Amino acid sequence: MRMETIGTRLLGLLAGTALAAGALAAGADTVKPPAKSATVARPAHLPGYNTERNAYFGDLHVHTKLSFDAYIFNVRASPEDAYRFAKGGAIGHAQGYDIRLIGGPLDFVAVTDHSEFMGALREADDPKSPLSKLPIVQGLFSPDHNQIAAAFTRVVTAMQANKVPKEFSDPSIAGRAWREVQDAAEHNNDPGRFTTLVGYEFTSAPDGRNLHRNVIFRTAKVPGLPFTANNSRNPEDLWRTMDGWRARGIEALAIPHNSNGSDGLMFQTTKFDGSPMDKAYADLRRRNEPLAEITQIKGTSETHPSLSPNDEWSNFEIMESYIGSNKMITKFAGGYVREALKDGILMQEKHGFNPYKMGFIGSSDTHNAAPGSVEERNFFSKVGREDATPELRGSVPPGGARTWDPKAPLPGANTARFQSWGASGLAAVWAEENSRDAIYAALRRKETFATSGPRIKVRFFAGYDFPADLARRHDIVTQAYAHGVTMGGDLLPSRGRAPQFLVWGVRDPNSGYLQRAQIVKGWVENGQAKERVFDVACSDHLPLDKTAWRCPNNGAKVDVATCATERFKGDVELRTVWTDPTFNPKQRAFYYVRVLENPSCRWSTWDALRNGTPPNPKLAATIEERAWSSPIWYEPRT
Amino acid sequence: MAIGAVIFLSAVGLKSLQRPVVRIDADELNQLGAYWEQQMQRPPTRDELRGIIGERVDEEILAREARSQGLDKDDIIVRRRLAQKMAFASEDTAPIPEPDDATLQALYARTAGVYATPERLALSQVYFSETRGADAAKGAALAALGRLKTGAPGTGGDPFVMPLTYADITLPDLGRDYGEDYARAAAAAAPGSWIGPVRSAYGWHLLRVDGRIPSAQPAFASLRAQLREAWFADQRQKANTAMMDRLRKRYRVEIAGAIAGGAGRASSATVAPEPNAD
């Protein structure tokens, strides 16, 4: 009702606008007459509608008290609270303090609670519920962080051994929780201002090797209950189920995450049962998994230093242990996205199918119902009471000490893990307006990018016929869409010509300045997949070395005693049109953009600063925040 | 179980059965073992298990000694934890009745501004990038403004990652994307005239408002669900405050240099949460 009213009034506004602007804009070569769309504004668009698309930032990985683990971590915030937080409101943290975003509200959020035993722990904590009488529940809800760890272990061990009492799987319990998730999404969806998406996490981890996925639904039309890892640990069964939903008009996509904790399993080159992949498998996977979450608090999964020894920026918020334990990863190949993209184009070349044609997003994986809580200077934990204080996170010396004693005993296993976590992960899309339809469509076409927390904006296009002055034109985006493909798309060959790439990064006004823009290329040469990182735009008017393809260091420094950064280093925006000097029209390839900020304090350094103690010498004091575009694939033959 | 018995014996000792007992039961023993195993990814050896249990027994003994000496009395952590447990336990005890329409109408009248739709604009801008240097960008913007006002051609603005022309954008969104200075300038601008330059985090902007839909107040019917929710939140808050007031009345609060009555609010300052996040 409201929309119709506004739509009608908007038509009037636009009609008046076109006249006024037409008269005033005459002679102003830089200003095109606004609102050409006035004459065609039949569907009532939302405020902010932009045919050239806006960047929207969100979080597609959020847990609340409905997740079994979050409940054990003493988190009592609900899906409603999660949306309130994302809209800029304050909510209570399990430890008793209030939390809120300092970087402004998010544009879109999906609450994605674990579907396994969804809502069951809350019911078990209710003395009126029969669940509360079960032996496994006794002593499960302590506020003490050591007891919490033990309780978490008890439940996870029972889950992995398939020994959770059947009462926990009562469909009426999951049904109540699933209803609550849907109601909160419905109730907080505010087209034009804030988009909610219904979702859940499919939590499969055979032998602890992480195969988790978030399932995100396009509309309010969702299945009666989620398909969970209790139904099958094999993601192929999830995808087949999603195919079945789609046949019934329920559209969803799945986003794998924490491939870094899969010990090589997430992006292995065989099927789940070890048999060879085939085209049917690749189609099934791609139909259901167009995206990968490449960064979140439990580490960044772009690439690992051992996989990309020539990438000086690969050692970024790397987590080398299993999820939820200190067991160490032994196999990095198969656990990182860049390698998966390379394996994918190699399979396309050799076998004619590519299961790994994925765009990128980041997200938080907060278990505090706190979407977007990945701000370095405002980082307050991920897992409720478990890492609720700087001491528990290993960012200040234990026991109230004022200095770091090199002879002090090593931190407890949990602290060792928490201190390696990064305050990272936002999802971003280019969409016409802030609505479910527009944002979901952007996710589907992979017109997405990921950031490590700051709201850096990244544009990326490839084409053969851009105007020569593209980077300086005012209609740059119109031209780029008209003559090229954007992130997530396929570039087809054009008579052997080398494509041009428009790369454009713009800083987050609440974060640092930009130091360089890069293109990461992967390609197939002589039956092998290779990779190379090219700096393509340098800050501060520094000259780009076009042999090594590296920018000089711009010299931006951080004072770790105050976390102050230098104002006059780095750029507001980096914009260039680049041609690949190594382009070979016969070689299958992918290209994606990485934009780097100047160094700034890591969350652990901010913790130390507030505590008046030195940063933990075992941790990086500063990081280089970044954004990654989804790739563009060059497809010489399909 | 066998290990439990050993510990039981070693902690209690054989000499005197008069001593207080530290008992680690089978459940807790399993929990200790499982916790260790989760961290280390293998079961503890016998020696390690002895160590784990020894630590737990010592912790219990120390905790009891501390309590018997009253060390828990003035401990801020213990106090805070008990207070949090109590506050949590006393939440949602009494059901809140469903509000009638008159109640919600009154709330609607009281909180009108909260639900108003934001002002919306059609707007054009010319952008001068900070990468030119702040002074150069501002200078170019001023020169361009002169040309725009006289209708002379050529403004020399830069491309921008956000739209140079908005058909429909809300004032809060302008504030979010360009900062409050920009939003204030747009709000105050007379339609059809170029104004500026206004500074944002990206550089300097000239802008012209081409049309405007003022802020409006949605009808009561369309807000009923939101008002109902707000009413419940408010009632819960009131119930919590009332509970705290009732409890306060049971105490006489004395503060150094002053004596407060039963409803002294000053006491609440001592239970404020630690300022952990900013």
mmCIF file of N, CA and C in Angstrom, chain A residues 149-210:
data_model
loop_
_atom_site.group_PDB
_atom_site.id
_atom_site.type_symbol
_atom_site.label_atom_id
_atom_site.label_comp_id
_atom_site.label_asym_id
_atom_site.label_seq_id
_atom_site.Cartn_x
_atom_site.Cartn_y
_atom_site.Cartn_z
ATOM 1 N N ALA A 149 33.449 -24.140 27.586
ATOM 2 C CA ALA A 149 34.264 -24.908 26.644
ATOM 3 C C ALA A 149 33.983 -26.398 26.808
ATOM 4 N N ALA A 150 33.872 -26.833 28.078
ATOM 5 C CA ALA A 150 33.608 -28.249 28.325
ATOM 6 C C ALA A 150 32.229 -28.641 27.805
ATOM 7 N N ALA A 151 31.248 -27.758 28.024
ATOM 8 C CA ALA A 151 29.886 -28.043 27.571
ATOM 9 C C ALA A 151 29.832 -28.123 26.050
ATOM 10 N N PHE A 152 30.513 -27.171 25.405
ATOM 11 C CA PHE A 152 30.572 -27.153 23.948
ATOM 12 C C PHE A 152 31.149 -28.479 23.437
ATOM 13 N N THR A 153 32.259 -28.897 24.086
ATOM 14 C CA THR A 153 32.893 -30.160 23.702
ATOM 15 C C THR A 153 31.926 -31.320 23.858
ATOM 16 N N ARG A 154 31.215 -31.317 24.988
ATOM 17 C CA ARG A 154 30.312 -32.418 25.253
ATOM 18 C C ARG A 154 29.274 -32.544 24.129
ATOM 19 N N VAL A 155 28.723 -31.403 23.720
ATOM 20 C CA VAL A 155 27.675 -31.450 22.699
ATOM 21 C C VAL A 155 28.251 -31.790 21.324
ATOM 22 N N VAL A 156 29.391 -31.157 20.989
ATOM 23 C CA VAL A 156 29.976 -31.425 19.664
ATOM 24 C C VAL A 156 30.405 -32.887 19.563
ATOM 25 N N THR A 157 30.988 -33.414 20.662
ATOM 26 C CA THR A 157 31.401 -34.813 20.657
ATOM 27 C C THR A 157 30.186 -35.719 20.445
ATOM 28 N N ALA A 158 29.107 -35.391 21.144
ATOM 29 C CA ALA A 158 27.891 -36.194 20.982
ATOM 30 C C ALA A 158 27.352 -36.075 19.555
ATOM 31 N N MET A 159 27.442 -34.849 18.985
ATOM 32 C CA MET A 159 26.954 -34.663 17.612
ATOM 33 C C MET A 159 27.759 -35.507 16.640
ATOM 34 N N GLN A 160 29.091 -35.460 16.806
ATOM 35 C CA GLN A 160 29.932 -36.174 15.845
ATOM 36 C C GLN A 160 29.776 -37.675 15.989
ATOM 37 N N ALA A 161 29.449 -38.119 17.208
ATOM 38 C CA ALA A 161 29.267 -39.557 17.424
ATOM 39 C C ALA A 161 27.807 -39.960 17.189
ATOM 40 N N ASN A 162 27.001 -39.017 16.716
ATOM 41 C CA ASN A 162 25.579 -39.290 16.493
ATOM 42 C C ASN A 162 24.865 -39.719 17.770
ATOM 43 N N LYS A 163 25.263 -39.139 18.894
ATOM 44 C CA LYS A 163 24.713 -39.579 20.176
ATOM 45 C C LYS A 163 23.890 -38.499 20.869
ATOM 46 N N VAL A 164 23.480 -37.497 20.117
ATOM 47 C CA VAL A 164 22.586 -36.506 20.716
ATOM 48 C C VAL A 164 21.217 -37.162 20.881
ATOM 49 N N PRO A 165 20.613 -37.079 22.078
ATOM 50 C CA PRO A 165 19.320 -37.745 22.286
ATOM 51 C C PRO A 165 18.297 -37.318 21.239
ATOM 52 N N LYS A 166 17.443 -38.266 20.861
ATOM 53 C CA LYS A 166 16.517 -38.010 19.742
ATOM 54 C C LYS A 166 15.544 -36.878 20.053
ATOM 55 N N GLU A 167 15.322 -36.625 21.360
ATOM 56 C CA GLU A 167 14.413 -35.531 21.735
ATOM 57 C C GLU A 167 14.867 -34.190 21.157
ATOM 58 N N PHE A 168 16.186 -34.041 20.967
ATOM 59 C CA PHE A 168 16.712 -32.779 20.446
ATOM 60 C C PHE A 168 16.307 -32.549 18.992
ATOM 61 N N SER A 169 15.976 -33.643 18.303
ATOM 62 C CA SER A 169 15.630 -33.526 16.891
ATOM 63 C C SER A 169 14.125 -33.452 16.678
ATOM 64 N N ASP A 170 13.378 -33.270 17.721
ATOM 65 C CA ASP A 170 11.928 -33.142 17.617
ATOM 66 C C ASP A 170 11.585 -32.038 16.611
ATOM 67 N N PRO A 171 10.884 -32.404 15.517
ATOM 68 C CA PRO A 171 10.611 -31.395 14.482
ATOM 69 C C PRO A 171 9.822 -30.196 15.009
ATOM 70 N N SER A 172 9.070 -30.376 16.069
ATOM 71 C CA SER A 172 8.303 -29.221 16.545
ATOM 72 C C SER A 172 9.232 -28.178 17.161
ATOM 73 N N ILE A 173 10.352 -28.617 17.740
ATOM 74 C CA ILE A 173 11.324 -27.656 18.291
ATOM 75 C C ILE A 173 11.973 -26.875 17.153
ATOM 76 N N ALA A 174 12.500 -27.621 16.173
ATOM 77 C CA ALA A 174 13.123 -26.948 15.026
ATOM 78 C C ALA A 174 12.095 -26.070 14.310
ATOM 79 N N GLY A 175 10.862 -26.552 14.248
ATOM 80 C CA GLY A 175 9.804 -25.794 13.578
ATOM 81 C C GLY A 175 9.572 -24.443 14.242
ATOM 82 N N ARG A 176 9.540 -24.439 15.569
ATOM 83 C CA ARG A 176 9.353 -23.171 16.294
ATOM 84 C C ARG A 176 10.494 -22.203 16.000
ATOM 85 N N ALA A 177 11.731 -22.741 16.045
ATOM 86 C CA ALA A 177 12.894 -21.871 15.815
ATOM 87 C C ALA A 177 12.907 -21.357 14.374
ATOM 88 N N TRP A 178 12.619 -22.229 13.444
ATOM 89 C CA TRP A 178 12.636 -21.867 12.011
ATOM 90 C C TRP A 178 11.576 -20.813 11.729
ATOM 91 N N ARG A 179 10.424 -20.942 12.387
ATOM 92 C CA ARG A 179 9.363 -19.946 12.272
ATOM 93 C C ARG A 179 9.862 -18.592 12.790
ATOM 94 N N GLU A 180 10.569 -18.646 13.904
ATOM 95 C CA GLU A 180 11.084 -17.406 14.518
ATOM 96 C C GLU A 180 12.063 -16.704 13.576
ATOM 97 N N VAL A 181 12.920 -17.512 12.921
ATOM 98 C CA VAL A 181 13.867 -16.954 11.950
ATOM 99 C C VAL A 181 13.106 -16.262 10.821
ATOM 100 N N GLN A 182 12.074 -16.928 10.315
ATOM 101 C CA GLN A 182 11.298 -16.353 9.200
ATOM 102 C C GLN A 182 10.545 -15.105 9.637
ATOM 103 N N ASP A 183 9.949 -15.164 10.825
ATOM 104 C CA ASP A 183 9.185 -14.005 11.308
ATOM 105 C C ASP A 183 10.091 -12.783 11.460
ATOM 106 N N ALA A 184 11.273 -13.009 12.037
ATOM 107 C CA ALA A 184 12.182 -11.873 12.257
ATOM 108 C C ALA A 184 12.609 -11.279 10.916
ATOM 109 N N ALA A 185 12.850 -12.146 9.922
ATOM 110 C CA ALA A 185 13.244 -11.640 8.603
ATOM 111 C C ALA A 185 12.095 -10.844 7.978
ATOM 112 N N GLU A 186 10.911 -11.396 8.068
ATOM 113 C CA GLU A 186 9.746 -10.753 7.470
ATOM 114 C C GLU A 186 9.525 -9.365 8.075
ATOM 115 N N HIS A 187 9.656 -9.337 9.353
ATOM 116 C CA HIS A 187 9.284 -8.194 10.133
ATOM 117 C C HIS A 187 10.314 -7.063 10.011
ATOM 118 N N ASN A 188 11.565 -7.436 9.728
ATOM 119 C CA ASN A 188 12.623 -6.421 9.644
ATOM 120 C C ASN A 188 12.971 -6.028 8.215
ATOM 121 N N ASN A 189 12.377 -6.705 7.240
ATOM 122 C CA ASN A 189 12.667 -6.360 5.849
ATOM 123 C C ASN A 189 12.010 -5.012 5.531
ATOM 124 N N ASP A 190 12.788 -4.067 5.065
ATOM 125 C CA ASP A 190 12.305 -2.705 4.892
ATOM 126 C C ASP A 190 12.807 -2.207 3.534
ATOM 127 N N PRO A 191 12.106 -2.558 2.448
ATOM 128 C CA PRO A 191 12.617 -2.286 1.095
ATOM 129 C C PRO A 191 13.063 -0.839 0.931
ATOM 130 N N GLY A 192 14.229 -0.674 0.338
ATOM 131 C CA GLY A 192 14.772 0.669 0.147
ATOM 132 C C GLY A 192 15.725 1.077 1.249
ATOM 133 N N ARG A 193 15.580 0.445 2.415
ATOM 134 C CA ARG A 193 16.457 0.808 3.537
ATOM 135 C C ARG A 193 17.257 -0.368 4.060
ATOM 136 N N PHE A 194 16.584 -1.510 4.206
ATOM 137 C CA PHE A 194 17.265 -2.631 4.857
ATOM 138 C C PHE A 194 16.626 -3.930 4.364
ATOM 139 N N THR A 195 17.470 -4.836 3.862
ATOM 140 C CA THR A 195 16.967 -6.096 3.333
ATOM 141 C C THR A 195 17.359 -7.245 4.246
ATOM 142 N N THR A 196 16.380 -8.088 4.533
ATOM 143 C CA THR A 196 16.668 -9.320 5.257
ATOM 144 C C THR A 196 16.492 -10.487 4.301
ATOM 145 N N LEU A 197 17.263 -11.536 4.510
ATOM 146 C CA LEU A 197 17.112 -12.756 3.728
ATOM 147 C C LEU A 197 16.974 -13.907 4.714
ATOM 148 N N VAL A 198 16.061 -14.821 4.438
ATOM 149 C CA VAL A 198 15.925 -16.002 5.296
ATOM 150 C C VAL A 198 17.068 -16.958 4.957
ATOM 151 N N GLY A 199 17.683 -17.540 5.993
ATOM 152 C CA GLY A 199 18.789 -18.458 5.738
ATOM 153 C C GLY A 199 19.062 -19.353 6.921
ATOM 154 N N TYR A 200 19.971 -20.295 6.719
ATOM 155 C CA TYR A 200 20.423 -21.152 7.819
ATOM 156 C C TYR A 200 21.771 -21.742 7.462
ATOM 157 N N GLU A 201 22.459 -22.312 8.427
ATOM 158 C CA GLU A 201 23.743 -22.947 8.159
ATOM 159 C C GLU A 201 23.616 -24.464 8.191
ATOM 160 N N PHE A 202 24.084 -25.082 7.105
ATOM 161 C CA PHE A 202 24.174 -26.544 6.985
ATOM 162 C C PHE A 202 25.546 -26.919 7.539
ATOM 163 N N THR A 203 25.567 -27.679 8.643
ATOM 164 C CA THR A 203 26.788 -27.771 9.457
ATOM 165 C C THR A 203 27.421 -29.153 9.378
ATOM 166 N N SER A 204 27.947 -29.484 8.216
ATOM 167 C CA SER A 204 28.569 -30.799 8.032
ATOM 168 C C SER A 204 30.078 -30.695 8.240
ATOM 169 N N ALA A 205 30.635 -31.603 9.039
ATOM 170 C CA ALA A 205 32.090 -31.607 9.267
ATOM 171 C C ALA A 205 32.551 -33.042 9.493
ATOM 172 N N PRO A 206 32.668 -33.832 8.431
ATOM 173 C CA PRO A 206 33.107 -35.216 8.612
ATOM 174 C C PRO A 206 34.509 -35.259 9.237
ATOM 175 N N ASP A 207 34.665 -35.986 10.313
ATOM 176 C CA ASP A 207 35.930 -36.057 11.069
ATOM 177 C C ASP A 207 36.444 -34.662 11.421
ATOM 178 N N GLY A 208 35.538 -33.743 11.646
ATOM 179 C CA GLY A 208 35.957 -32.392 12.025
ATOM 180 C C GLY A 208 36.402 -31.530 10.863
ATOM 181 N N ARG A 209 36.419 -32.092 9.648
ATOM 182 C CA ARG A 209 36.856 -31.297 8.478
ATOM 183 C C ARG A 209 35.653 -30.498 7.978
ATOM 184 N N ASN A 210 35.841 -29.192 7.957
ATOM 185 C CA ASN A 210 34.706 -28.279 7.805
ATOM 186 C C ASN A 210 34.132 -28.249 6.386
#
